[in-house]
Coordinates of C-alpha atoms in Angstrom, one line a residue:
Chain A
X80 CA 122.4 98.8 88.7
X81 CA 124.4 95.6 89.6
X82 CA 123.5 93.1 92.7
X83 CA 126.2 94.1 95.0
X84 CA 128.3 91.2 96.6
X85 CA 127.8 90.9 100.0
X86 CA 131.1 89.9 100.7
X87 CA 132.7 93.0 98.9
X88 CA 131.5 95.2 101.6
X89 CA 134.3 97.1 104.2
X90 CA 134.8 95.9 107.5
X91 CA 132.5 97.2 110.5
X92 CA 133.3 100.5 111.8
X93 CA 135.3 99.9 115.3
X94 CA 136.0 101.7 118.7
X95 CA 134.1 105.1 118.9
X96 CA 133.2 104.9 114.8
X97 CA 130.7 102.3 116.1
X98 CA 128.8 104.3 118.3
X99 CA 128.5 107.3 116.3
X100 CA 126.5 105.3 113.5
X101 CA 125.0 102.8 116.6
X102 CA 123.6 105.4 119.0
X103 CA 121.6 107.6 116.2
X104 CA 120.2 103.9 115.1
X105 CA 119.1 102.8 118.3
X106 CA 117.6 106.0 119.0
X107 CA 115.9 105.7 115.8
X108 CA 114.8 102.0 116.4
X109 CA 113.6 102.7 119.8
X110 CA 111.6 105.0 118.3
X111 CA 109.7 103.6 115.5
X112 CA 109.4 100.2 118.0
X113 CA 108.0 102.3 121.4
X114 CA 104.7 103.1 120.3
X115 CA 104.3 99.7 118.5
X116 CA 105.2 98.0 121.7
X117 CA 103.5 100.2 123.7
X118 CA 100.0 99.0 121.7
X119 CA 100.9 95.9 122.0
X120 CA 100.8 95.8 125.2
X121 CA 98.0 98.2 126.2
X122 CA 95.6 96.5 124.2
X123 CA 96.2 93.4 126.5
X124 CA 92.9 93.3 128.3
X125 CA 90.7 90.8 129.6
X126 CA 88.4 91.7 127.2
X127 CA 91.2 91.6 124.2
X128 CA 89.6 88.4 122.4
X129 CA 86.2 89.5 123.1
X130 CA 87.1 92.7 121.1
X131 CA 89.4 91.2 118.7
X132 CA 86.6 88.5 118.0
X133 CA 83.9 90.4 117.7
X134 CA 81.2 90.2 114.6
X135 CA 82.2 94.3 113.8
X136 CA 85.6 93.3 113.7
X137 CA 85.3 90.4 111.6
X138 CA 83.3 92.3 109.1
X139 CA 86.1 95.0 109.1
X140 CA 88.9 92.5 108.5
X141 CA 87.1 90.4 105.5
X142 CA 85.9 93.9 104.0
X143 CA 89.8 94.6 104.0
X144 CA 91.0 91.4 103.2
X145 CA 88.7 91.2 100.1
X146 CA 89.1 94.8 98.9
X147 CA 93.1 95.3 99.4
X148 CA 93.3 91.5 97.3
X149 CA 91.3 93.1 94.8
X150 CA 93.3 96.3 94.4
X151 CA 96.2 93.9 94.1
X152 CA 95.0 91.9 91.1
X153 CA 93.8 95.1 89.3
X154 CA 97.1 97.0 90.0
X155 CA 99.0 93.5 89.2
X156 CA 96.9 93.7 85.5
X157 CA 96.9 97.0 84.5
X158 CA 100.1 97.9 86.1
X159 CA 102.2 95.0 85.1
X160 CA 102.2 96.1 81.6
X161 CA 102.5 99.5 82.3
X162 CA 105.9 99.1 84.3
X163 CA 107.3 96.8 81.3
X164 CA 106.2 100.2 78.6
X165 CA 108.7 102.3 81.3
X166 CA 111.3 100.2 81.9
X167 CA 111.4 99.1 78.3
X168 CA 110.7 102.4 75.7
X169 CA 112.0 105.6 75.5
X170 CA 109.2 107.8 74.5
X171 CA 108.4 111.7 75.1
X172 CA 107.4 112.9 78.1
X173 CA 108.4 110.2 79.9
X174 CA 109.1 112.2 82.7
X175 CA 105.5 113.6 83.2
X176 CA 104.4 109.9 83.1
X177 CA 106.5 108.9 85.7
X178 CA 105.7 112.0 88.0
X179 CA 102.1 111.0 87.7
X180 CA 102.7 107.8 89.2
X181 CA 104.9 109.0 92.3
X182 CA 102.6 111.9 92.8
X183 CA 99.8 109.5 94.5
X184 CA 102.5 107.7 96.9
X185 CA 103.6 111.2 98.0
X186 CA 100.4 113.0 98.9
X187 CA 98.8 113.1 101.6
X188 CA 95.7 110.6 101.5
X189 CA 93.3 113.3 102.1
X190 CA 94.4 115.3 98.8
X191 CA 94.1 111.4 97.3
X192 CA 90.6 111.3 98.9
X193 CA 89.3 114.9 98.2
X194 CA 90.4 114.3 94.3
X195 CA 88.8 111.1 93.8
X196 CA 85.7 113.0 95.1
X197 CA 86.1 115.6 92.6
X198 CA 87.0 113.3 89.8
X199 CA 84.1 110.5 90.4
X200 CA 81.8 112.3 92.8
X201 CA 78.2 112.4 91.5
X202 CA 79.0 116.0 90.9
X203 CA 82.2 115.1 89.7
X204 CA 84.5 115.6 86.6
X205 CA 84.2 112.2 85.1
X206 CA 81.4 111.2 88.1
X207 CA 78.4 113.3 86.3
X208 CA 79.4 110.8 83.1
X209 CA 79.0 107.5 85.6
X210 CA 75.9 109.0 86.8
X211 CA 74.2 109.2 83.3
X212 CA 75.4 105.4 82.8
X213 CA 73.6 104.7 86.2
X214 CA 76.5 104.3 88.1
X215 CA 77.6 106.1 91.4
X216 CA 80.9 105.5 93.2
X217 CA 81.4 107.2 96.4
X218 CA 79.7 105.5 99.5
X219 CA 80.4 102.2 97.6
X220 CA 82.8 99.6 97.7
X221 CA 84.2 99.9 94.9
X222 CA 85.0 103.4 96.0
X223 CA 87.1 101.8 98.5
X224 CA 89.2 99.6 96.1
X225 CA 89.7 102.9 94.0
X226 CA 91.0 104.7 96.7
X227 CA 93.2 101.9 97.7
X228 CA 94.5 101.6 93.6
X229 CA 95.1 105.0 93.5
X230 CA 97.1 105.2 97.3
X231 CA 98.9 102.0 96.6
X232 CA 98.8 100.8 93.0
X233 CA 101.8 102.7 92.4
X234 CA 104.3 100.9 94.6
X235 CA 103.6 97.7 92.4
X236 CA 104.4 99.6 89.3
X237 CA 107.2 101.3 90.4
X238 CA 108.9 97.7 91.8
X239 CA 107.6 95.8 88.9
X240 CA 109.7 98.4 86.5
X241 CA 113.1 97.7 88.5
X242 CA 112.4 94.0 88.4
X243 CA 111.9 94.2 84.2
X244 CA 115.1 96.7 84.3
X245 CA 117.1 94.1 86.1
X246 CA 116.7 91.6 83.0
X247 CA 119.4 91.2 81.0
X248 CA 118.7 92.8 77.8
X249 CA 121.4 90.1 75.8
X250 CA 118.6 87.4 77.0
X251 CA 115.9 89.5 75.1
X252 CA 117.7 90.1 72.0
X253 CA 118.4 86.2 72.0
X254 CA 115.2 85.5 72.3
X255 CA 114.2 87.9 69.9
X256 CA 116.6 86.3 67.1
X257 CA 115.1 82.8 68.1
X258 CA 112.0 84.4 66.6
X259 CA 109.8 84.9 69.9
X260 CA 107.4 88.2 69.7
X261 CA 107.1 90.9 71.9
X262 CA 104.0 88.9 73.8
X263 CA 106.0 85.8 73.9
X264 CA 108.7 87.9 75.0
X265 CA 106.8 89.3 77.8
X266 CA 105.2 86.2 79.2
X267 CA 108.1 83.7 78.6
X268 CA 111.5 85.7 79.9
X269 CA 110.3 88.9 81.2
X270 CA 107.8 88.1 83.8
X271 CA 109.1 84.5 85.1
X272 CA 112.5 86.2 85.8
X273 CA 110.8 89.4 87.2
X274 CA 108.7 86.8 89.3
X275 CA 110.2 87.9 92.5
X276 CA 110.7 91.8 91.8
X277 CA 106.3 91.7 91.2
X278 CA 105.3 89.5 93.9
X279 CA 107.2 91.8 96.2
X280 CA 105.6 95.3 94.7
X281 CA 102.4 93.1 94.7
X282 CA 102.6 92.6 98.5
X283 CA 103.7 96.0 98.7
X284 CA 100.3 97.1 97.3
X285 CA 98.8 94.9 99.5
X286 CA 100.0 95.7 102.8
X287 CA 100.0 99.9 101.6
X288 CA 95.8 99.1 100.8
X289 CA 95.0 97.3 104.3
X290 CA 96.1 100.4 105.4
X291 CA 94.6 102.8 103.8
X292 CA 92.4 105.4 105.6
X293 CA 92.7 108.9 104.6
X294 CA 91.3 108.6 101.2
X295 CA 89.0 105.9 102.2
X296 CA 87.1 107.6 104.6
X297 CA 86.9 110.9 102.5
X298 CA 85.9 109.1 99.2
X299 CA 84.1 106.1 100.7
X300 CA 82.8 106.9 103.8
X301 CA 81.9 104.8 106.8
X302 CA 79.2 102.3 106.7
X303 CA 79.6 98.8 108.4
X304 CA 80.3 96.1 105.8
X305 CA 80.2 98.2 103.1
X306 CA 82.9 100.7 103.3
X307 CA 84.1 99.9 107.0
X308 CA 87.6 98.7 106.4
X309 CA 90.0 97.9 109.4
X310 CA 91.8 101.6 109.6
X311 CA 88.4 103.3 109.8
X312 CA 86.7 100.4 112.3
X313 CA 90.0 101.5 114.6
X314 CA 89.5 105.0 114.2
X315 CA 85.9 105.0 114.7
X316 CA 86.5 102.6 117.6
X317 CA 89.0 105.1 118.8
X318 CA 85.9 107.6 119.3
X319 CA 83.7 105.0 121.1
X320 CA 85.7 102.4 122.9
X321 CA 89.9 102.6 123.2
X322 CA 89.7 98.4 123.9
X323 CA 88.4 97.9 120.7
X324 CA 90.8 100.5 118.6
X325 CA 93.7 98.4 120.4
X326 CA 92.6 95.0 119.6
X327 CA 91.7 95.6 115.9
X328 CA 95.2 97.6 115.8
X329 CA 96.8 94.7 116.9
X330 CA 94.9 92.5 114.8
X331 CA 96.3 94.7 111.4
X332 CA 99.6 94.7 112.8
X333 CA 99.9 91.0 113.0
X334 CA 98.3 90.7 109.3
X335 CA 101.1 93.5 108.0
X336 CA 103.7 91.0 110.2
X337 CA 102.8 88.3 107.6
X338 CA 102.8 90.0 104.7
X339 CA 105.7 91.6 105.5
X340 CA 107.7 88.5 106.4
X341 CA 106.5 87.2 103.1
X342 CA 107.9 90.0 101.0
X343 CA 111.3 89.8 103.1
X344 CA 111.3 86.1 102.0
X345 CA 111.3 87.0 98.4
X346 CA 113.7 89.7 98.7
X347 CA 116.3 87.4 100.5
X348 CA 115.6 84.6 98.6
X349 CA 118.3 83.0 96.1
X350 CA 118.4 84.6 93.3
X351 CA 117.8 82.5 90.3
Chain B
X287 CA 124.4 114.0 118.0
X288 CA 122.8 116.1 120.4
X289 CA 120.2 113.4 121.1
X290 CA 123.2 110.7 122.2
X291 CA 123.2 111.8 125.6
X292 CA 120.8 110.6 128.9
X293 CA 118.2 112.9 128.6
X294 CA 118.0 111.8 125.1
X295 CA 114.4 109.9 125.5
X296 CA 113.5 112.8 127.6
X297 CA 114.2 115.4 124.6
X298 CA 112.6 112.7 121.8
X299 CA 109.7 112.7 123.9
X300 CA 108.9 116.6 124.0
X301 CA 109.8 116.5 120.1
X302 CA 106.7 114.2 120.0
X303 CA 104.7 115.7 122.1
X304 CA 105.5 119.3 120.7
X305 CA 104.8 118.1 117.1
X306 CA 102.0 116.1 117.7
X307 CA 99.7 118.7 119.6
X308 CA 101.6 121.6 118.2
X309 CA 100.6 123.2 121.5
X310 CA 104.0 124.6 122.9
X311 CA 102.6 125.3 126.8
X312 CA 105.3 128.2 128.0
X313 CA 106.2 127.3 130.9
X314 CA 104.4 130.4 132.7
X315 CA 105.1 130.4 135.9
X316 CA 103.1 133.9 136.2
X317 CA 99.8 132.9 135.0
X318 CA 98.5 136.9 134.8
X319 CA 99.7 140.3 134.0
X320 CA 103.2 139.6 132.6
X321 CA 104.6 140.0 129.7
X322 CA 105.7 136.6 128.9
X323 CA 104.1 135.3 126.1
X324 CA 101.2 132.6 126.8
X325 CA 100.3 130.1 124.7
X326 CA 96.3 128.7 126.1
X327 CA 95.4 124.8 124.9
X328 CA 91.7 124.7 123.5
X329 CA 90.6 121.0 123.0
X330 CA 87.0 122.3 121.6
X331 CA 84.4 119.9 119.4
X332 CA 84.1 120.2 115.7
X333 CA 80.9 122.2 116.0
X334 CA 82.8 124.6 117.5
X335 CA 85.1 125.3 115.2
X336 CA 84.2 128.3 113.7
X337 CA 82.6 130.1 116.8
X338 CA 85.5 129.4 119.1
X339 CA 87.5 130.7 116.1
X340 CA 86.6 134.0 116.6
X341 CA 86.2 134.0 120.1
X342 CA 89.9 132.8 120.2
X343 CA 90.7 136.3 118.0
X344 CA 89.1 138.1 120.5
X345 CA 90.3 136.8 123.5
X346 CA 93.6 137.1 122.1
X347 CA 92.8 141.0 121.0
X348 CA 91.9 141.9 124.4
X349 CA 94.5 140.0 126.5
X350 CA 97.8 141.1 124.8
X351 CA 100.4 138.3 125.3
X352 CA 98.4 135.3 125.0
X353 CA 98.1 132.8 122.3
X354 CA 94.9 130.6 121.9
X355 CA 95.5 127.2 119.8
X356 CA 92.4 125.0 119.5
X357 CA 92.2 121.4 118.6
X358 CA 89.0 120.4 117.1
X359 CA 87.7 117.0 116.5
X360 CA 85.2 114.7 117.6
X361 CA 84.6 115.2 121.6
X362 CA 85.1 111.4 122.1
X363 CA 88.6 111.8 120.2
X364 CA 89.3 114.8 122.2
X365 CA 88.4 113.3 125.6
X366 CA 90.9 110.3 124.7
X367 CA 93.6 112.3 123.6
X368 CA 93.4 114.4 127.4
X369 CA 93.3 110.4 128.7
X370 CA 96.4 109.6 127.3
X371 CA 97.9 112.4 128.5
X372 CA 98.1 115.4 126.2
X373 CA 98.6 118.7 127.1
X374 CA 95.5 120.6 127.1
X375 CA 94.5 124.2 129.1
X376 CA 90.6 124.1 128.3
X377 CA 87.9 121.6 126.7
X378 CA 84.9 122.3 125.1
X379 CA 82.7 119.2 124.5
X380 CA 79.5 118.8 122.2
X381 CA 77.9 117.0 125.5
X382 CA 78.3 116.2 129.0
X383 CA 79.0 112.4 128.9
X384 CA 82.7 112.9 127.4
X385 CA 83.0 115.9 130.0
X386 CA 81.5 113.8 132.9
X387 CA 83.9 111.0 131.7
X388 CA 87.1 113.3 132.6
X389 CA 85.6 114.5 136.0
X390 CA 85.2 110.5 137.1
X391 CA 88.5 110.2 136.0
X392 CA 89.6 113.3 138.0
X393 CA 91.0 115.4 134.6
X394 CA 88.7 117.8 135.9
X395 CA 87.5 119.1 138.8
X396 CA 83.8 118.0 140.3
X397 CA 82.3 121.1 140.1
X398 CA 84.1 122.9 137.0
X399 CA 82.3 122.4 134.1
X400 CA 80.0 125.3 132.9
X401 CA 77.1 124.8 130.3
X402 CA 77.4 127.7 127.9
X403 CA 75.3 126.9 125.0
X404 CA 72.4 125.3 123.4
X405 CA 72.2 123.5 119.7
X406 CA 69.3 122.5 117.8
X407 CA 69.2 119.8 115.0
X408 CA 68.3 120.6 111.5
X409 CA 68.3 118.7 108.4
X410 CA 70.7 119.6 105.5
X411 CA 70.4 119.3 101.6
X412 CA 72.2 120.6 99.1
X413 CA 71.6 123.8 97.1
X414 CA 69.9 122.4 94.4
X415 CA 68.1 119.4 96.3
X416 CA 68.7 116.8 93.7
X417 CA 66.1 114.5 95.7
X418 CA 63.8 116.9 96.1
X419 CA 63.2 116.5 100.0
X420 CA 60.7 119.1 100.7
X421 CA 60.0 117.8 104.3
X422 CA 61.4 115.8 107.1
X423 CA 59.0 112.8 105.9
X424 CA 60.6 112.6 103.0
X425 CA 63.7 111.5 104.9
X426 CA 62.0 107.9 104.2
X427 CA 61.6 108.1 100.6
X428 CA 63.6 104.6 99.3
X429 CA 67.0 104.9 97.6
X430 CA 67.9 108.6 98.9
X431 CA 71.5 109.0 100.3
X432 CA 71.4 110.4 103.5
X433 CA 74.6 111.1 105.3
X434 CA 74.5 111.2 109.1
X435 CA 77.6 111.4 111.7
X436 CA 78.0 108.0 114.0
X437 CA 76.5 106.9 116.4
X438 CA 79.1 107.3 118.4
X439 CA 79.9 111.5 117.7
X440 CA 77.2 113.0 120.0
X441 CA 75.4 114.5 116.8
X442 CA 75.1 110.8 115.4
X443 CA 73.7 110.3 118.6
X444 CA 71.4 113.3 119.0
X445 CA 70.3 112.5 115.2
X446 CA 69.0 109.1 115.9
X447 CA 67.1 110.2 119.4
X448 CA 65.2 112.9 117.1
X449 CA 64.1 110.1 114.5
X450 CA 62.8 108.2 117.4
X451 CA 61.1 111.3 118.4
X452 CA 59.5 111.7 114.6
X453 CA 57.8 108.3 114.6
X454 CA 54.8 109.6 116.5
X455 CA 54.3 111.5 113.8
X456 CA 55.1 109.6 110.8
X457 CA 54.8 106.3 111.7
X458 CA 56.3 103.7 113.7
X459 CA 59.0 102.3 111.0
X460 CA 59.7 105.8 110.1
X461 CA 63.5 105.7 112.1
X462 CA 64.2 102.3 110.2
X463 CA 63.3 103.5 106.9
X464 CA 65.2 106.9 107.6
X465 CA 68.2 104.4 108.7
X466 CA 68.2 102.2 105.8
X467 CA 69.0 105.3 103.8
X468 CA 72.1 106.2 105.4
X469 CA 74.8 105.6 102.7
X470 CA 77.7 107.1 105.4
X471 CA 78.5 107.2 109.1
X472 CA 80.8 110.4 109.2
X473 CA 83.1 110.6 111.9
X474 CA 82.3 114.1 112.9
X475 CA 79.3 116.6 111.9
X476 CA 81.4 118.9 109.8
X477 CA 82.0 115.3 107.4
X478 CA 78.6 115.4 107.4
X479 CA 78.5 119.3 106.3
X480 CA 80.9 118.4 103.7
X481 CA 79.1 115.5 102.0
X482 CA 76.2 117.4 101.6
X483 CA 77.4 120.6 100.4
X484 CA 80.0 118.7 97.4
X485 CA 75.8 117.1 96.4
X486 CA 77.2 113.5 97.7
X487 CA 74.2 113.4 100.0
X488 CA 71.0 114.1 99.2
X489 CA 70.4 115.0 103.1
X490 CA 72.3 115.1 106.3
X491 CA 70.9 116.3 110.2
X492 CA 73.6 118.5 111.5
X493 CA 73.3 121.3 114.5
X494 CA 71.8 124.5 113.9
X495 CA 75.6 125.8 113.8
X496 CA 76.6 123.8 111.1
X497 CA 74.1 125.0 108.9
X498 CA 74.7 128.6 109.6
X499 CA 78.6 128.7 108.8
X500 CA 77.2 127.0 105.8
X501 CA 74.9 129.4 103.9
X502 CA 74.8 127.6 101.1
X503 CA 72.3 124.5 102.0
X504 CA 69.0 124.8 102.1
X505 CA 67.7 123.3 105.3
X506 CA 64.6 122.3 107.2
X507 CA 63.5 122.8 110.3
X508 CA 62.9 119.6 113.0
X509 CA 59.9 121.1 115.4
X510 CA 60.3 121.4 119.1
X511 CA 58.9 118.3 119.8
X512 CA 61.1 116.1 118.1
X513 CA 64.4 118.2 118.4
X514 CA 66.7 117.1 120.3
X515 CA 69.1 120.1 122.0
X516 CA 72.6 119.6 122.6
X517 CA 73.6 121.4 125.5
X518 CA 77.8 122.2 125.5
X519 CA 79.6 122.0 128.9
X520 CA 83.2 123.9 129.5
X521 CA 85.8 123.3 132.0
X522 CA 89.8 123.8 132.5
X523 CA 91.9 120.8 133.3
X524 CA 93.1 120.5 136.7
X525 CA 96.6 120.2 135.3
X526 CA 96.9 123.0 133.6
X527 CA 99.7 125.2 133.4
X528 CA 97.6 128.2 132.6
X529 CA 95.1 128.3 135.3
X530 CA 94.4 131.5 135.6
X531 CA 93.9 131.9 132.1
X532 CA 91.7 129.0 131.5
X533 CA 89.5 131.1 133.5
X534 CA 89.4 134.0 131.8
X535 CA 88.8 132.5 128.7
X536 CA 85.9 130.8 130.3
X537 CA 84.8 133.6 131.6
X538 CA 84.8 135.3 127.7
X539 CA 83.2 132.5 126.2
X540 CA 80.3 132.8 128.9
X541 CA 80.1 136.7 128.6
X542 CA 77.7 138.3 126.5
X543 CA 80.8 138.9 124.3
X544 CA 81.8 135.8 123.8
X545 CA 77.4 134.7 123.8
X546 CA 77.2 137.1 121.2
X547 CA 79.8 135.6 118.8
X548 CA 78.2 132.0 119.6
X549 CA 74.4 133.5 118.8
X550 CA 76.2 134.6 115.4
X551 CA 77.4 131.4 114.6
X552 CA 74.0 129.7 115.3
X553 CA 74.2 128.7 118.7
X554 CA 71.2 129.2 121.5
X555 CA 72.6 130.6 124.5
X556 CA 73.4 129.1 127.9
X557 CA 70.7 127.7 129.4

């Protein structure tokens, strides 16, 4: 896959061309923008701030703020090395591998948060094991950051793998007859020039684990300042008090705004 | 595109609706005795769900032409989704402040909703009682997992009322202890069902209903004098399309019929 050059690309479509691909966009758009607007502006109360503000709330953001970082620096050091083994060898059953790590980002969270249970569960598979050594996961916290690594960990592999196949491999073999080893390899040419491809998978994972519910609430449960993250404070909040579902929706929003912004930064960025 | 016309927001907004209720209303304009297929819009709590169930199957049996879909989740979630507008025939709610909620805010009629049943608490453990709980005073005992719905679901609720009601007879820190155990705050009763049947929780209180569908937990027994009943009201929206229907299916539910069925599943009859 080469960069494509911008200014390579044909002219606009004109005349009634236009609106055939314009109208099924802005239909589109309006779409995915209503409801998000619509929020926006129904959560503008007098008691907005109050709600926004509130101790619960705060709780909810730093106990997502914390745990989604988390997931992040585990998936960024277990799964950087991962994506450079895919993008790099060729070795059997690579295939299985690889459908193992899109299966997570395509199931529902609830299948993600019913297997966890029945893979680390005190009556789990692998949970009865923890539970001789002392340890039990679900209800925990760090049942919470395993959901989140298993919902989100593998859009940072996946990017990360892209970024490493981008890299020329001629700058590697040179490298290679300069007399630098594979670890040299991999910390001197293969992550600075991947730089941008991980950050962005990194804030990918990010962004994907401040959302995530499904598996959360399934595997982790509900318990304020343990296991309440922001999704399940808004849903609880949707059964008890609609102003304070809003507020803490708009809150997230504006966090995913930022983080968002920040990947589109890399993305756009010069390259080189 | 079909959609690039003017009634294009009109159409995306029925695709939305249609998708996210999956309750197609027919547009019946004769309610009764036609044979015009009838689809009827349950919005029923969670504790409902297998009672209505069957109820549903034979409501449907004996009115040939009619369709019952249910929706069940938490009654708060319920009553919020018939706020903002969604299209609902009949709800069902686990108590009367969610019910008395739509009447203030004229979703239904003053004088339509019906209690038709009564549900007791009782306290769940799993099959093989891994913490050995052999009475509701060992709810207390330090480092047990106990699993309870929120306080906002009306069980959560309920749940919390009854330890109140249990420290005149174990003691006066006996609801804080209990508390301190909870490892969870499910957001519905049948979360709680779940948890303890898969062993997560050592204990759980659910409704008398819960336990029934769910042979396979042992339970005890909370005495009269700290139980807390739920009592279940019923009503039909004032807009809905299916009035005379809604009715009739009340009607069933509140029949000894549709009494039976709920007495099956656990529930105490209307009071």
């Amino acid at each position: 896959m080469k960069r494509r050059n911008p200014r390579n690309h044909p002219a606009a479509p004109k005349g009634y061309l236009l609106w055939v691909f314009l109208l099924p966009s802005i239909i589109l758009l309006l779409f995915f923008a209503i409801p998000l607007v619509a929020l926006i502006f129904r959560s503008f109360t007098p008691d907005f701030f109050e709600n926004a503000l509130s101790p619960q709330a705060f709780q909810a953001l730093t106990l997502s703020l914390v745990t989604s970082s988390i997931t992040t620096m585990v998936t960024f050091v277990f799964g950087t090395p991962l994506a450079y083994l895919l993008a790099r060898w060729k070795f059997k059953h690579k295939a299985w591998v690889e459908l193992f790590l899109d299966l997570p980002v395509v199931l529902p969270p609830s299948v993600a948060g019913l297997a966890l249970l029945v893979a680390f569960g005190r009556r789990g598979l692998f949970g009865a094991f923890l539970g001789d050594l002392g340890i039990n996961l679900p209800f925990t916290t760090a049942a919470v950051i395993f959901a989140q690594i298993f919902v989100a960990g593998p859009l940072y592999v996946r990017s990360a793998r892209i970024g490493f196949e981008h890299v020329d491999k001629q700058l590697e073999e040179a490298a290679h007859v300069e007399g630098a080893n594979h670890l040299q390899l991999f910390y001197e040419i293969m992550i600075p020039l991947s730089m941008r491809a991980l950050a962005s998978g990194a804030i990918l994972t990010w962004t994907r684990a401040l959302g995530e519910f499904g598996a959360t609430i399934l595997f982790a449960g509900n318990l304020e300042g343990v296991t309440r993250t922001m999704p399940i404070a808004i849903y609880i909040g949707f059964e008890r008090n609609l102003g304070v579902a809003l507020a803490l929706s708009v809150v997230l929003i504006g966090v995913s705004v930022i983080l968002l912004m920040i990947t589109k930064k890399l993305e756009t960025a010069d390259p080189d | 595109m079909f959609l690039a016309n003017s009634t294009s927001r009109k159409l995306l907004l029925t695709l939305v609706f249609t998708s996210l209720f999956t309750a197609c209303n027919s547009p019946a304009t004769y309610p009764t005795k036609t044979p015009e297929p009838v689809t009827l819009t349950v919005f029923a709590a969670a504790s409902l769900t297998d009672a209505f169930t069957e109820i549903g199957a034979a409501f449907e049996a004996a009115n040939p032409g009619v369709t019952v879909t249910f929706n069940f989740a938490g009654s708060q979630g319920l009553r919020t989704q018939i706020e903002e507008g969604a299209p609902v025939d009949v709800f069902a709610s686990a108590n009367t402040k969610e019910m008395d909620a739509l009447v203030a805010g004229t979703f239904i009629a003053q004088d339509a909703p019906r209690l038709f049943l009564t549900n007791k608490l009782v306290v769940i453990l799993p099959a093989d009682n891994p913490a050995e709980i052999a009475s509701l005073e060992d709810l207390e005992k330090p480092g047990i997992k106990l699993v309870f719905a929120a306080e906002e679901v009306p069980a959560g609720n309920y749940s919390r009322q009854a330890l109140e009601l249990m420290n005149a007879a174990y003691g006066a820190d006996f609801k804080d202890k209990v508390l301190a155990n909870i490892v969870s705050n499910e957001d519905n009763v049948k979360q709680v069902v779940a948890k303890v049947q898969l062993g997560e929780a050592d204990a759980g209180i659910v409704y008398n209903s819960d336990a029934v569908a769910a042979p396979d937990l042992q339970t005890i027994e909370i005495p009269i004098e700290s139980n807390v009943i739920a009592t279940y009201p019923i009503a039909p929206l004032i807009e809905s399309a299916n009035a005379e229907i809604s009715e009739s299916f009340i009607a069933y539910v509140l029949s000894d019929e549709g009494q039976a069925i709920l007495a099956k599943w656990g529930f105490g009859s209307k009071p």
